[in-house]
Amino acid sequence: MAGRNHLFVPGPTNCPHEVLSAMHVPMEDHRSPIFPNLLKPILEDLKKIFRTEAGQCFTFPATGTAGWEVALTNCLNQGDKVLIYRFGQFGHLWAEAARKLGFDVEIHQVEWGKGIPLDHLEARLKDDKNHEIKAVLATHNETSTGVTSSIPGVRKAMDNAAHPALLFVDGVSSIASIDFRMDEWGVDAAISGSQKGFMLPAGLAILCFSQKALAATESSTFPRSFFSLKDMAASNKDGYTPYTPSTPMLHGLRKALDLLLEEGIENVYARHHRLGEGVRRAVAAWGLKICAQPGFESDTVTAVVVPADKDARDVIATAYRKYNISLGAGLTEVSGKVFRIGHIGDMNDVSLLGAIAGVEMAMLDHGFDIKAGSGVGAAVEYYRSTAK
Ligand SMILES: *Cc1c(COP(=O)(O)O)cnc(C)c1O
């Protein structure tokens, strides 16, 4: 098919041309005396994205899923109790990972479309008088439902209960796109990956740990090898890694950080908010609903609920086959009920209008009761009137 494929899945996201070019480099010696000149500033600049001064950043040659494992296996002990609210596929998978690793996982089911229930969390932690819960696992942005939870709210609930548990946050589809503050929110482990807000290919887990979490690694007896934070920290101190890093990925990350810091992290958040708001206006103009309930809307991904007599999979298939655009599918519980539009990473108004137009065409093809141009028109008005 002529023209390019338009990628609107919420990861992998589009890589900016500058990032791809920066990665197109010859292989190099990762034990050379100049390699630390690449790695050390990256680890320092990552702190500006995680918004931390006290914390320490790490990358592992892996994906976000490995980030869950790094946090769990380095800061906790075998069999420890962890608390998680499950309101989407990624929270489900994180809970499963913890279970498979042998943790005592306390799962609270939450309706998909809502986020972490803060009152419930506070009450549960107050109830845990013996402090058996060692970590609270919070999915900041549940990519499967387009739901953002309040992490400052989680911190407040933990503080109100004076509970000493560690706070682990899955920020794979929020960090570098949605407001995130490691220090201010008292996050102990923040987990991200390269292929979402960082605008890179998949292949790096990008993590940040608080001093409290790093201290916990000292007493943790959990068996670990490849994912040892201590080994990584020991090598990183001199600007090296314990095993071979993907040097092109690091060059790409260097460029991605330059782009994000040049734009300014607050401006990055504001851009994602505008992008998300335009999509929400389009959905409202179609007369459709989004999966996220009011107050939980995500600025990086929108899950659009199709009418009961329609199958979202048809929209996704037609959008791909006829119009060359890739949308995110509904996962497990919402399979066939939603399609997802990713608006994360290297994205702007006009690119996203392409997604809205393509979705409109595919929905019309499947007999949706919508008016051609209605969603596009609503988004055009919003973007035009709020553009600087
Ligand atoms: C994508 C994603 C993951 C999984 O990351 P992988 O890089 O695919 O391992 C985990 N959590 C959230 C919220 C995600 O969006």
Short mmCIF file of C-alpha atoms and ligand atoms in Angstrom, two decimals:
data_model
loop_
_atom_site.label_atom_id
_atom_site.label_comp_id
_atom_site.label_asym_id
_atom_site.label_seq_id
_atom_site.Cartn_x
_atom_site.Cartn_y
_atom_site.Cartn_z
CA MET A 1 0.00 0.00 0.00
CA ALA A 2 1.37 3.40 -0.94
CA GLY A 3 2.00 5.94 1.82
CA ARG A 4 3.03 5.11 5.32
CA ASN A 5 1.39 3.02 7.97
CA HIS A 6 0.05 5.24 10.72
CA LEU A 7 0.87 3.87 14.12
CA PHE A 8 -1.62 4.68 16.86
CA VAL A 9 -1.10 1.74 19.19
CA PRO A 10 -0.12 2.83 22.70
CA GLY A 11 3.28 1.22 22.33
CA PRO A 12 5.43 0.73 20.48
CA THR A 13 5.01 4.39 19.63
CA ASN A 14 6.43 6.37 16.73
CA CYS A 15 10.18 6.98 16.90
CA PRO A 16 11.20 10.50 15.87
CA HIS A 17 13.44 10.61 12.83
CA GLU A 18 16.21 12.16 14.96
CA VAL A 19 16.09 9.19 17.34
CA LEU A 20 16.26 6.63 14.53
CA SER A 21 19.17 8.51 12.95
CA ALA A 22 21.00 8.67 16.26
CA MET A 23 20.73 4.89 16.56
CA HIS A 24 22.22 4.29 13.13
CA VAL A 25 25.78 4.01 14.35
CA PRO A 26 28.61 1.49 14.06
CA MET A 27 29.03 -0.91 16.96
CA GLU A 28 31.49 0.19 19.56
CA ASP A 29 33.52 -1.08 22.48
CA HIS A 30 31.43 -0.80 25.62
CA ARG A 31 34.56 -1.19 27.76
CA SER A 32 36.33 1.71 26.08
CA PRO A 33 37.52 4.66 28.16
CA ILE A 34 34.98 6.95 26.45
CA PHE A 35 31.87 4.78 26.99
CA PRO A 36 31.11 6.39 30.38
CA ASN A 37 30.78 9.72 28.53
CA LEU A 38 27.64 8.25 26.98
CA LEU A 39 26.15 6.34 29.91
CA LYS A 40 26.78 8.63 32.87
CA PRO A 41 24.97 11.73 31.50
CA ILE A 42 22.06 9.52 30.38
CA LEU A 43 21.58 8.21 33.92
CA GLU A 44 21.80 11.77 35.27
CA ASP A 45 19.38 13.23 32.72
CA LEU A 46 16.87 10.44 33.32
CA LYS A 47 16.47 11.90 36.81
CA LYS A 48 14.99 15.02 35.23
CA ILE A 49 12.32 12.89 33.55
CA PHE A 50 11.52 10.93 36.73
CA ARG A 51 11.65 14.25 38.62
CA THR A 52 14.05 13.09 41.25
CA GLU A 53 17.16 14.35 42.94
CA ALA A 54 17.42 11.74 45.65
CA GLY A 55 16.63 8.72 43.49
CA GLN A 56 18.86 6.66 41.21
CA CYS A 57 18.06 5.68 37.63
CA PHE A 58 18.89 2.43 35.88
CA THR A 59 18.38 0.80 32.52
CA PHE A 60 18.28 -2.93 31.87
CA PRO A 61 18.33 -4.51 28.41
CA ALA A 62 14.76 -5.76 28.72
CA THR A 63 11.19 -4.39 28.64
CA GLY A 64 8.72 -2.91 31.10
CA THR A 65 7.67 -6.38 32.23
CA ALA A 66 11.20 -6.98 33.46
CA GLY A 67 10.97 -3.69 35.36
CA TRP A 68 8.23 -5.20 37.54
CA GLU A 69 10.54 -8.11 38.28
CA VAL A 70 13.55 -5.89 39.05
CA ALA A 71 11.54 -3.96 41.65
CA LEU A 72 9.96 -7.04 43.23
CA THR A 73 13.04 -9.22 43.42
CA ASN A 74 15.53 -6.58 44.56
CA CYS A 75 13.58 -4.75 47.26
CA LEU A 76 11.50 -7.52 48.84
CA ASN A 77 11.95 -10.93 50.36
CA GLN A 78 10.52 -14.24 49.23
CA GLY A 79 6.92 -14.68 50.23
CA ASP A 80 6.38 -11.03 51.20
CA LYS A 81 2.85 -9.71 50.97
CA VAL A 82 2.17 -7.15 48.24
CA LEU A 83 -1.05 -5.27 47.60
CA ILE A 84 -2.40 -4.53 44.14
CA TYR A 85 -5.62 -3.19 42.66
CA ARG A 86 -6.54 -4.83 39.38
CA PHE A 87 -8.47 -2.71 36.91
CA GLY A 88 -6.95 -3.72 33.60
CA GLN A 89 -4.69 -6.12 31.80
CA PHE A 90 -1.37 -4.63 32.89
CA GLY A 91 -2.28 -4.64 36.57
CA HIS A 92 -3.43 -8.22 36.04
CA LEU A 93 -0.10 -9.20 34.48
CA TRP A 94 1.88 -7.44 37.22
CA ALA A 95 -0.08 -9.34 39.87
CA GLU A 96 0.55 -12.57 37.94
CA ALA A 97 4.28 -11.82 37.77
CA ALA A 98 4.37 -11.31 41.54
CA ARG A 99 2.42 -14.51 42.09
CA LYS A 100 4.74 -16.54 39.83
CA LEU A 101 7.73 -15.17 41.73
CA GLY A 102 6.24 -16.53 44.93
CA PHE A 103 4.96 -13.36 46.59
CA ASP A 104 1.80 -13.37 48.66
CA VAL A 105 -0.31 -11.21 46.35
CA GLU A 106 -3.38 -9.51 47.78
CA ILE A 107 -5.49 -8.54 44.79
CA HIS A 108 -8.46 -6.21 44.93
CA GLN A 109 -10.63 -6.26 41.86
CA VAL A 110 -11.79 -2.85 40.62
CA GLU A 111 -14.27 -2.24 37.84
CA TRP A 112 -12.41 -1.69 34.56
CA GLY A 113 -12.76 2.03 33.78
CA LYS A 114 -11.91 3.14 37.29
CA GLY A 115 -8.54 3.46 39.02
CA ILE A 116 -7.16 2.86 42.49
CA PRO A 117 -9.88 3.43 45.15
CA LEU A 118 -8.01 5.65 47.58
CA ASP A 119 -10.42 5.37 50.50
CA HIS A 120 -10.32 1.60 50.30
CA LEU A 121 -6.53 1.65 50.15
CA GLU A 122 -6.26 3.88 53.20
CA ALA A 123 -8.69 1.72 55.18
CA ARG A 124 -6.89 -1.48 54.19
CA LEU A 125 -3.51 -0.08 55.20
CA LYS A 126 -4.87 1.17 58.54
CA ASP A 127 -6.18 -2.33 59.08
CA ASP A 128 -2.76 -3.82 58.46
CA LYS A 129 -1.58 -3.11 62.01
CA ASN A 130 1.37 -5.50 61.86
CA HIS A 131 2.57 -4.01 58.59
CA GLU A 132 2.45 -7.30 56.77
CA ILE A 133 2.04 -5.53 53.45
CA LYS A 134 5.56 -4.80 52.24
CA ALA A 135 4.76 -3.03 48.98
CA VAL A 136 1.85 -1.33 47.27
CA LEU A 137 1.89 -1.93 43.52
CA ALA A 138 0.21 0.93 41.67
CA THR A 139 -0.45 1.07 37.95
CA HIS A 140 -0.24 4.78 37.17
CA ASN A 141 -1.65 4.58 33.67
CA GLU A 142 -3.59 1.40 32.87
CA THR A 143 -2.94 1.20 29.14
CA SER A 144 -5.63 -1.41 28.48
CA THR A 145 -8.50 0.81 29.66
CA GLY A 146 -7.04 4.32 29.26
CA VAL A 147 -7.31 4.94 33.01
CA THR A 148 -4.96 7.15 35.02
CA SER A 149 -4.82 6.74 38.79
CA SER A 150 -3.72 9.41 41.24
CA ILE A 151 -0.29 8.50 42.58
CA PRO A 152 -0.18 11.52 44.94
CA GLY A 153 -3.51 10.16 46.21
CA VAL A 154 -1.92 6.77 46.83
CA ARG A 155 0.95 8.42 48.70
CA LYS A 156 -1.51 10.39 50.82
CA ALA A 157 -3.45 7.24 51.69
CA MET A 158 -0.22 5.51 52.72
CA ASP A 159 0.86 8.52 54.80
CA ASN A 160 -2.57 8.85 56.43
CA ALA A 161 -2.27 5.23 57.48
CA ALA A 162 1.36 5.85 58.55
CA HIS A 163 2.17 2.66 56.65
CA PRO A 164 5.84 1.93 55.88
CA ALA A 165 5.25 -0.22 52.75
CA LEU A 166 7.26 0.58 49.66
CA LEU A 167 5.38 2.23 46.80
CA PHE A 168 6.09 0.68 43.40
CA VAL A 169 4.59 2.46 40.40
CA ASP A 170 4.16 1.08 36.91
CA GLY A 171 4.66 4.20 34.82
CA VAL A 172 5.38 2.39 31.56
CA SER A 173 2.77 4.41 29.63
CA SER A 174 2.90 7.57 31.74
CA ILE A 175 6.50 8.50 32.53
CA ALA A 176 7.85 11.01 29.99
CA SER A 177 4.27 11.85 28.89
CA ILE A 178 1.99 12.40 31.91
CA ASP A 179 2.87 14.33 35.09
CA PHE A 180 5.06 12.10 37.23
CA ARG A 181 7.08 13.13 40.30
CA MET A 182 9.26 10.52 41.94
CA ASP A 183 10.42 12.59 44.93
CA GLU A 184 7.35 14.71 45.58
CA TRP A 185 5.05 11.69 45.49
CA GLY A 186 7.37 9.49 47.55
CA VAL A 187 7.63 6.76 44.93
CA ASP A 188 10.12 4.01 45.81
CA ALA A 189 10.35 2.20 42.49
CA ALA A 190 9.22 3.74 39.21
CA ILE A 191 9.09 1.40 36.26
CA SER A 192 9.08 2.40 32.63
CA GLY A 193 10.13 1.07 29.25
CA SER A 194 11.66 2.49 26.11
CA GLN A 195 8.84 2.03 23.58
CA LYS A 196 6.17 4.36 24.94
CA GLY A 197 6.80 7.91 26.19
CA PHE A 198 10.54 7.53 25.57
CA MET A 199 9.84 7.16 21.81
CA LEU A 200 12.36 4.35 21.27
CA PRO A 201 12.08 0.77 20.06
CA ALA A 202 11.26 -1.79 22.75
CA GLY A 203 14.31 -3.19 24.49
CA LEU A 204 15.10 -1.12 27.57
CA ALA A 205 13.55 -1.21 31.00
CA ILE A 206 14.01 2.31 32.37
CA LEU A 207 13.79 2.49 36.14
CA CYS A 208 14.24 4.74 39.12
CA PHE A 209 14.63 3.75 42.78
CA SER A 210 14.42 5.83 45.95
CA GLN A 211 17.09 5.62 48.64
CA LYS A 212 14.59 3.73 50.80
CA ALA A 213 14.18 1.12 48.05
CA LEU A 214 17.93 0.90 47.51
CA ALA A 215 18.42 0.39 51.25
CA ALA A 216 15.87 -2.45 51.09
CA THR A 217 18.03 -4.21 48.47
CA GLU A 218 20.71 -4.56 51.17
CA SER A 219 18.55 -6.82 53.31
CA SER A 220 16.71 -8.61 50.50
CA THR A 221 17.62 -12.27 50.22
CA PHE A 222 15.53 -12.88 47.12
CA PRO A 223 17.59 -14.88 44.58
CA ARG A 224 18.49 -12.82 41.52
CA SER A 225 21.27 -12.63 38.99
CA PHE A 226 20.75 -10.83 35.67
CA PHE A 227 18.40 -8.31 37.27
CA SER A 228 20.61 -7.47 40.25
CA LEU A 229 20.38 -3.78 41.04
CA LYS A 230 23.49 -4.02 43.18
CA ASP A 231 25.57 -5.39 40.31
CA MET A 232 24.14 -2.78 37.96
CA ALA A 233 24.80 0.04 40.44
CA ALA A 234 28.37 -1.15 41.03
CA SER A 235 29.16 -1.00 37.29
CA ASN A 236 27.16 2.17 36.65
CA LYS A 237 29.18 3.99 39.28
CA ASP A 238 32.11 4.04 36.85
CA GLY A 239 29.90 4.52 33.79
CA TYR A 240 29.79 0.88 32.71
CA THR A 241 27.34 -2.03 32.76
CA PRO A 242 27.82 -5.58 34.10
CA TYR A 243 27.12 -7.08 30.67
CA THR A 244 26.91 -5.89 27.08
CA PRO A 245 24.51 -3.00 26.65
CA SER A 246 22.71 -2.21 23.41
CA THR A 247 24.81 0.79 22.44
CA PRO A 248 22.50 1.93 19.60
CA MET A 249 19.61 2.00 22.08
CA LEU A 250 21.66 4.16 24.41
CA HIS A 251 22.42 6.58 21.57
CA GLY A 252 18.70 6.64 20.79
CA LEU A 253 17.89 7.27 24.45
CA ARG A 254 20.43 10.11 24.50
CA LYS A 255 18.63 11.76 21.59
CA ALA A 256 15.16 11.10 23.03
CA LEU A 257 16.22 12.73 26.31
CA ASP A 258 17.56 15.72 24.38
CA LEU A 259 14.22 16.08 22.57
CA LEU A 260 12.15 15.76 25.77
CA LEU A 261 14.33 18.17 27.76
CA GLU A 262 14.45 20.65 24.88
CA GLU A 263 10.64 20.69 24.73
CA GLY A 264 10.52 20.90 28.53
CA ILE A 265 8.89 18.17 30.58
CA GLU A 266 5.96 20.40 31.62
CA ASN A 267 5.33 21.20 27.95
CA VAL A 268 5.43 17.48 27.15
CA TYR A 269 2.69 16.89 29.73
CA ALA A 270 0.63 19.81 28.37
CA ARG A 271 0.98 18.52 24.80
CA HIS A 272 -0.28 15.08 25.80
CA HIS A 273 -3.17 16.62 27.67
CA ARG A 274 -4.25 18.62 24.61
CA LEU A 275 -3.88 15.58 22.36
CA GLY A 276 -5.98 13.45 24.70
CA GLU A 277 -8.62 16.12 25.12
CA GLY A 278 -9.05 16.43 21.33
CA VAL A 279 -9.65 12.68 21.06
CA ARG A 280 -12.17 12.81 23.92
CA ARG A 281 -14.06 15.61 22.14
CA ALA A 282 -14.13 13.55 18.95
CA VAL A 283 -15.51 10.53 20.82
CA ALA A 284 -18.20 12.69 22.43
CA ALA A 285 -19.13 14.11 19.02
CA TRP A 286 -19.59 10.57 17.71
CA GLY A 287 -21.99 9.99 20.57
CA LEU A 288 -19.76 7.23 21.98
CA LYS A 289 -18.29 6.67 25.42
CA ILE A 290 -14.78 6.03 26.58
CA CYS A 291 -13.89 3.22 28.94
CA ALA A 292 -12.41 5.56 31.57
CA GLN A 293 -14.92 7.00 34.00
CA PRO A 294 -14.85 10.74 34.76
CA GLY A 295 -11.72 11.76 36.63
CA PHE A 296 -9.70 8.77 35.36
CA GLU A 297 -9.19 9.83 31.70
CA SER A 298 -5.72 9.11 30.39
CA ASP A 299 -3.82 11.63 28.32
CA THR A 300 -1.78 8.95 26.55
CA VAL A 301 -4.38 6.43 25.40
CA THR A 302 -8.15 6.46 24.91
CA ALA A 303 -10.20 3.26 24.89
CA VAL A 304 -13.37 3.90 22.89
CA VAL A 305 -16.38 1.73 23.76
CA VAL A 306 -18.38 0.56 20.76
CA PRO A 307 -22.20 0.10 20.87
CA ALA A 308 -23.34 -3.33 22.11
CA ASP A 309 -24.28 -4.52 18.62
CA LYS A 310 -20.82 -3.78 17.21
CA ASP A 311 -17.48 -5.55 17.46
CA ALA A 312 -14.48 -3.30 17.99
CA ARG A 313 -12.29 -5.92 16.31
CA ASP A 314 -14.02 -5.18 12.99
CA VAL A 315 -13.14 -1.50 13.29
CA ILE A 316 -9.52 -2.33 14.05
CA ALA A 317 -9.27 -4.82 11.17
CA THR A 318 -10.82 -2.45 8.64
CA ALA A 319 -8.76 0.48 9.85
CA TYR A 320 -5.64 -1.56 9.25
CA ARG A 321 -6.58 -3.27 5.99
CA LYS A 322 -8.32 -0.41 4.19
CA TYR A 323 -6.80 2.71 5.71
CA ASN A 324 -3.37 1.57 6.85
CA ILE A 325 -3.73 2.73 10.44
CA SER A 326 -2.90 0.62 13.47
CA LEU A 327 -5.15 0.88 16.52
CA GLY A 328 -4.89 -0.88 19.85
CA ALA A 329 -7.20 -3.82 20.50
CA GLY A 330 -9.35 -4.41 23.55
CA LEU A 331 -7.58 -6.88 25.84
CA THR A 332 -9.24 -9.83 27.60
CA GLU A 333 -12.23 -8.44 29.56
CA VAL A 334 -12.87 -5.65 27.05
CA SER A 335 -11.93 -7.62 23.93
CA GLY A 336 -14.29 -6.64 21.09
CA LYS A 337 -15.84 -3.96 23.28
CA VAL A 338 -13.19 -1.26 22.86
CA PHE A 339 -10.58 -0.11 20.44
CA ARG A 340 -7.75 2.07 21.65
CA ILE A 341 -6.20 5.16 20.14
CA GLY A 342 -2.69 5.78 21.42
CA HIS A 343 -1.68 9.43 21.63
CA ILE A 344 1.64 9.01 23.33
CA GLY A 345 5.15 9.98 22.38
CA ASP A 346 6.10 11.62 19.11
CA MET A 347 2.64 12.93 18.25
CA ASN A 348 1.03 16.19 17.21
CA ASP A 349 -2.41 17.56 16.32
CA VAL A 350 -2.41 16.77 12.61
CA SER A 351 -1.01 13.26 12.98
CA LEU A 352 -3.69 12.49 15.53
CA LEU A 353 -6.41 13.96 13.30
CA GLY A 354 -5.36 11.24 10.85
CA ALA A 355 -6.23 8.63 13.48
CA ILE A 356 -9.57 10.25 14.22
CA ALA A 357 -10.40 10.41 10.50
CA GLY A 358 -9.34 6.81 9.90
CA VAL A 359 -11.39 5.59 12.85
CA GLU A 360 -14.38 7.52 11.55
CA MET A 361 -14.07 5.89 8.12
CA ALA A 362 -13.75 2.40 9.58
CA MET A 363 -16.74 2.94 11.88
CA LEU A 364 -18.86 4.22 8.98
CA ASP A 365 -17.87 1.11 7.00
CA HIS A 366 -19.33 -0.99 9.80
CA GLY A 367 -22.60 0.89 9.93
CA PHE A 368 -21.97 2.97 13.04
CA ASP A 369 -24.60 5.66 13.47
CA ILE A 370 -22.19 8.58 13.23
CA LYS A 371 -21.88 11.54 10.91
CA ALA A 372 -18.82 11.77 8.65
CA GLY A 373 -16.57 14.54 9.90
CA SER A 374 -18.24 14.89 13.28
CA GLY A 375 -15.33 13.64 15.37
CA VAL A 376 -12.74 15.21 13.12
CA GLY A 377 -14.63 18.51 13.26
CA ALA A 378 -14.79 18.53 17.05
CA ALA A 379 -11.08 17.78 17.34
CA VAL A 380 -10.20 20.35 14.65
CA GLU A 381 -12.07 23.04 16.56
CA TYR A 382 -10.42 22.11 19.83
CA TYR A 383 -6.90 21.87 18.44
CA ARG A 384 -7.25 25.05 16.37
CA SER A 385 -8.59 27.10 19.28
CA THR A 386 -5.95 25.87 21.74
CA ALA A 387 -2.88 25.85 19.44
CA LYS A 388 -0.16 28.32 20.37
C1 LIG B 1 3.32 -1.70 27.84
C2 LIG B 1 3.07 -1.80 29.29
C3 LIG B 1 3.69 -2.76 30.08
C4 LIG B 1 4.53 -3.88 29.52
O1 LIG B 1 5.68 -3.43 28.96
P1 LIG B 1 6.51 -4.35 27.98
O2 LIG B 1 7.55 -3.39 27.54
O3 LIG B 1 5.61 -4.82 26.90
O4 LIG B 1 7.07 -5.46 28.78
C5 LIG B 1 3.48 -2.74 31.43
N1 LIG B 1 2.67 -1.83 31.99
C6 LIG B 1 2.04 -0.90 31.28
C7 LIG B 1 1.14 0.07 31.97
C8 LIG B 1 2.22 -0.85 29.89
O5 LIG B 1 1.58 0.07 29.18
#
